[in-house]
mmCIF file of C-alpha atoms in Angstrom:
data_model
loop_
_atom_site.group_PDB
_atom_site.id
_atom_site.type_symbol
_atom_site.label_atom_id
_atom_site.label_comp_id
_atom_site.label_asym_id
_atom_site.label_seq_id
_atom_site.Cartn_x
_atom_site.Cartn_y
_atom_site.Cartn_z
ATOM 1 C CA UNK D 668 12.531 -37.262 -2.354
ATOM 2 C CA UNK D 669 8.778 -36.989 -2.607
ATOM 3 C CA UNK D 670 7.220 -33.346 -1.449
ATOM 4 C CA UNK D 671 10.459 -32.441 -1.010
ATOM 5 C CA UNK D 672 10.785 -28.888 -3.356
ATOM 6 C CA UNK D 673 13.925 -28.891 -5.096
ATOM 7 C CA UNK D 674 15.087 -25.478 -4.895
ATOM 8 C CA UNK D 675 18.153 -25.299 -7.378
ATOM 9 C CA UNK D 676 15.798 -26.257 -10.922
ATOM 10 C CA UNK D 677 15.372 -23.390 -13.336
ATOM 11 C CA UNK D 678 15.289 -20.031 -12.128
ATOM 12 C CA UNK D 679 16.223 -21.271 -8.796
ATOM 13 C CA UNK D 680 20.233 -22.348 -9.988
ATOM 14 C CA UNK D 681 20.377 -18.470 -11.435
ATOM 15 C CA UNK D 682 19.435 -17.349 -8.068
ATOM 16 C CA UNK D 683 21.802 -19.863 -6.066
ATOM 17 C CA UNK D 684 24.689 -18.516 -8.453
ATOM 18 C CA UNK D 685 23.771 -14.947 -7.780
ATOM 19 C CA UNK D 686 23.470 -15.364 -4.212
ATOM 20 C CA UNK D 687 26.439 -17.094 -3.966
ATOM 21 C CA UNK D 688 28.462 -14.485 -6.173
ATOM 22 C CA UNK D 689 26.472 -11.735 -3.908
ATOM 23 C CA UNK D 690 27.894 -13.932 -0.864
ATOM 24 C CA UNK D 691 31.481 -14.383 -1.488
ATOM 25 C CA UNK D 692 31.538 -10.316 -2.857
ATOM 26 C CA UNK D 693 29.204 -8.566 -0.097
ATOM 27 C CA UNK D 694 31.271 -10.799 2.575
ATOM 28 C CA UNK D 695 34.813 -9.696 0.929
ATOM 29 C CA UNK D 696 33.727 -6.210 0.854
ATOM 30 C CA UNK D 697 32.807 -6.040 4.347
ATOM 31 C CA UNK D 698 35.437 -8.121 6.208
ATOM 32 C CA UNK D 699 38.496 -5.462 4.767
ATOM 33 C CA UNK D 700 36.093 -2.455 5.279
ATOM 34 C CA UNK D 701 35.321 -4.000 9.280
ATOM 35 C CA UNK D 702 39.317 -4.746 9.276
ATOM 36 C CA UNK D 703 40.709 -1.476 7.601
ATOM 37 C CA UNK D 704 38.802 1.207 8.127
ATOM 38 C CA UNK D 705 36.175 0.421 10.445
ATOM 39 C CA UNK D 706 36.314 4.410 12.385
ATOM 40 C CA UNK D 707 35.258 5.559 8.694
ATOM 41 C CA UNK D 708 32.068 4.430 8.298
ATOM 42 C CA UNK D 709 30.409 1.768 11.101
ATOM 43 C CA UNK D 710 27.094 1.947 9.986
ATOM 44 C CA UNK D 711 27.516 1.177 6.210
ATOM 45 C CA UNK D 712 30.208 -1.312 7.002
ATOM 46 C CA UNK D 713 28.198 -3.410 9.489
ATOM 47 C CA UNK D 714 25.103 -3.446 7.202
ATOM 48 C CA UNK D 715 26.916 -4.688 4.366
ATOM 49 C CA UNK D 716 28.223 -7.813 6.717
ATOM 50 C CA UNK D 717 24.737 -8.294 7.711
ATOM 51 C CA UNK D 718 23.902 -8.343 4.021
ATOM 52 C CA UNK D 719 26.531 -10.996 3.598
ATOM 53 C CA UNK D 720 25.238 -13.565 6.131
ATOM 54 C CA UNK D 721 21.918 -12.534 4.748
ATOM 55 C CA UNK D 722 22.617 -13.760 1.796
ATOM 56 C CA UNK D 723 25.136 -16.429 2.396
ATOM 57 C CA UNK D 724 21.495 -17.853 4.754
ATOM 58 C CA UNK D 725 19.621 -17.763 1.310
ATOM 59 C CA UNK D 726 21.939 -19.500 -0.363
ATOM 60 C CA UNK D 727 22.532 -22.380 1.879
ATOM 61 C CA UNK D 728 18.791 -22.288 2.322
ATOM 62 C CA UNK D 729 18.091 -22.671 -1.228
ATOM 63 C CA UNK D 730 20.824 -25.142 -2.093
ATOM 64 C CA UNK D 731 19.645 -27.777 0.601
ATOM 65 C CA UNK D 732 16.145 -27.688 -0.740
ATOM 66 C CA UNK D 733 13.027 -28.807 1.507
ATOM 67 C CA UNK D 734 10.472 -27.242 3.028
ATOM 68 C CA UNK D 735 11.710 -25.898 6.147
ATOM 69 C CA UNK D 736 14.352 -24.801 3.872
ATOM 70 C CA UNK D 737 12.165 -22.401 1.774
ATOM 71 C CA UNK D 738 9.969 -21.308 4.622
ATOM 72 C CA UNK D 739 14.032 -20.274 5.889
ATOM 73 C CA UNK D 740 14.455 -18.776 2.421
ATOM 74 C CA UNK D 741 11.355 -16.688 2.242
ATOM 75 C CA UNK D 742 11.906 -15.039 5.611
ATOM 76 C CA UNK D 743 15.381 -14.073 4.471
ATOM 77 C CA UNK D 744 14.359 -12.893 1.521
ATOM 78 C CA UNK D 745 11.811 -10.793 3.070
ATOM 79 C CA UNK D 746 14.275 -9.660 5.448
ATOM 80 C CA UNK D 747 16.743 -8.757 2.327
ATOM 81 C CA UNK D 748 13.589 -6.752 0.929
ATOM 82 C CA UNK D 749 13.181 -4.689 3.954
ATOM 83 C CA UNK D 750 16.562 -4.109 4.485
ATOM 84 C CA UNK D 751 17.017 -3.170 0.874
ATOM 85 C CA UNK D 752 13.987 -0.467 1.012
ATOM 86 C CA UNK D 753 14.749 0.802 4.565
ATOM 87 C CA UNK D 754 18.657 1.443 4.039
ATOM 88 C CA UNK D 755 17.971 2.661 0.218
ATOM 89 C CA UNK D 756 15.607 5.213 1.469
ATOM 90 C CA UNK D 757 17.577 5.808 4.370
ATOM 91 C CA UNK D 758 20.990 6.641 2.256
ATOM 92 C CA UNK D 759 18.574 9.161 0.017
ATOM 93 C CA UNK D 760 17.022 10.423 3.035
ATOM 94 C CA UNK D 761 20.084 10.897 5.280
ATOM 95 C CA UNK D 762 23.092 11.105 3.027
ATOM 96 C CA UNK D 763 25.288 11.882 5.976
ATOM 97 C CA UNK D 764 24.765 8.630 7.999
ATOM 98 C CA UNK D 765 26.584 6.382 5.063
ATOM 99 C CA UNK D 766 29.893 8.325 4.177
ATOM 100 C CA UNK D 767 30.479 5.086 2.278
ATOM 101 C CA UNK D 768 27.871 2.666 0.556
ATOM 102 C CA UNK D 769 26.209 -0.066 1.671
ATOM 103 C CA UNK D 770 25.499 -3.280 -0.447
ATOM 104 C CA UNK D 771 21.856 -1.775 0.002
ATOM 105 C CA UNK D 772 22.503 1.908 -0.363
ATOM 106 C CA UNK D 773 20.376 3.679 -2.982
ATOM 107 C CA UNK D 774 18.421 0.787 -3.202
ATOM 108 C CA UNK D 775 21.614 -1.210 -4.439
ATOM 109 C CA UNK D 776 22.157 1.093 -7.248
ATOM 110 C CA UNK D 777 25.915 0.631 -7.322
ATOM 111 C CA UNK D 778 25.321 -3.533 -8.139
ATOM 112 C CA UNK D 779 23.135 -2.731 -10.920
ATOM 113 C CA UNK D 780 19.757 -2.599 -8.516
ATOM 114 C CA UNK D 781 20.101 -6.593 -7.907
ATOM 115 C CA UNK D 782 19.747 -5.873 -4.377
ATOM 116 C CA UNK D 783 16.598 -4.570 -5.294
ATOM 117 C CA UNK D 784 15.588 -7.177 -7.633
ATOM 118 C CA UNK D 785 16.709 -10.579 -6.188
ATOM 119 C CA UNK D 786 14.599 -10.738 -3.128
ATOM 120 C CA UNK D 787 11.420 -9.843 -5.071
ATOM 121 C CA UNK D 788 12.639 -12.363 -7.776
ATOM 122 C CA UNK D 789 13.266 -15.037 -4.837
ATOM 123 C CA UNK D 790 10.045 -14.403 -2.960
ATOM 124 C CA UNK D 791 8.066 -15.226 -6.537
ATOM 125 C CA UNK D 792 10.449 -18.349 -7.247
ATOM 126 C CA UNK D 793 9.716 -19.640 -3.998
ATOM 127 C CA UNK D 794 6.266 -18.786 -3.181
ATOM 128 C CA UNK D 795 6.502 -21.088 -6.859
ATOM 129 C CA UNK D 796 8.052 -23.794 -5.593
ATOM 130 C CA UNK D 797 5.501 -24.186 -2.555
ATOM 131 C CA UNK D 798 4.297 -27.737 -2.120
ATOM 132 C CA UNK D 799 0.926 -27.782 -2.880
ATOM 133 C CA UNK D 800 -1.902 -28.746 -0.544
ATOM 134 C CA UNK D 801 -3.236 -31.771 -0.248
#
């Protein structure tokens, strides 16, 4: 369709994969942490679901394509970006509060730094993507 960005061409299928994989995993994660041992660690546990639907948002986002669909995208992936540098710092600053990681503790550290590094790399692949004006 005609002005209609396709969101899933070059770098954009590497991101849908990775945002899927970070989906399903993130998701997983948090659903037997929430069901298991919730009393252990709230905090961490609830932020990594909210990472999950984060993600799962950007991936749906990105695999319908369309404008309103990236402008959707790019607020999630800003949102994944803050969330990222807040609850990194926050897990270096106050060690205490997460007696268990987070998806997004030490700025995602324990998945490589992806958290880190797939909301910048979406934000540049969509700001790319942007229709141009007319």
């Amino acid at each position: 369709m005609a002005g209609r960005p396709d969101l899933t061409r070059g770098p954009g299928r590497l991101l849908v994969t990775l945002y899927g994989v970070f989906t399903v995993a993130a998701a997983s994660r948090s659903v037997v942490q929430l069901s298991t041992r919730f009393d252990e660690a709230p905090l961490a546990y609830v932020l990594s679901a909210v990472a999950a639907l984060v993600y799962a948002f950007i991936t749906v986002s990105l695999v319908r394509g369309g404008e309103a669909a990236r402008r959707v995208a790019l607020v999630c992936c800003a949102a994944e970006l803050a969330g990222v540098l807040v609850v990194g710092t926050w897990t270096l600053v106050d060690s205490a509060a997460f007696p268990d990681a987070t998806v997004w503790s030490d700025y995602g550290l324990g998945y490589l730094l992806l958290p880190l590094i797939l909301p910048v790399t979406g934000l540049l692949w969509l700001r790319r993507a942007a229709p141009e004006a007319r």
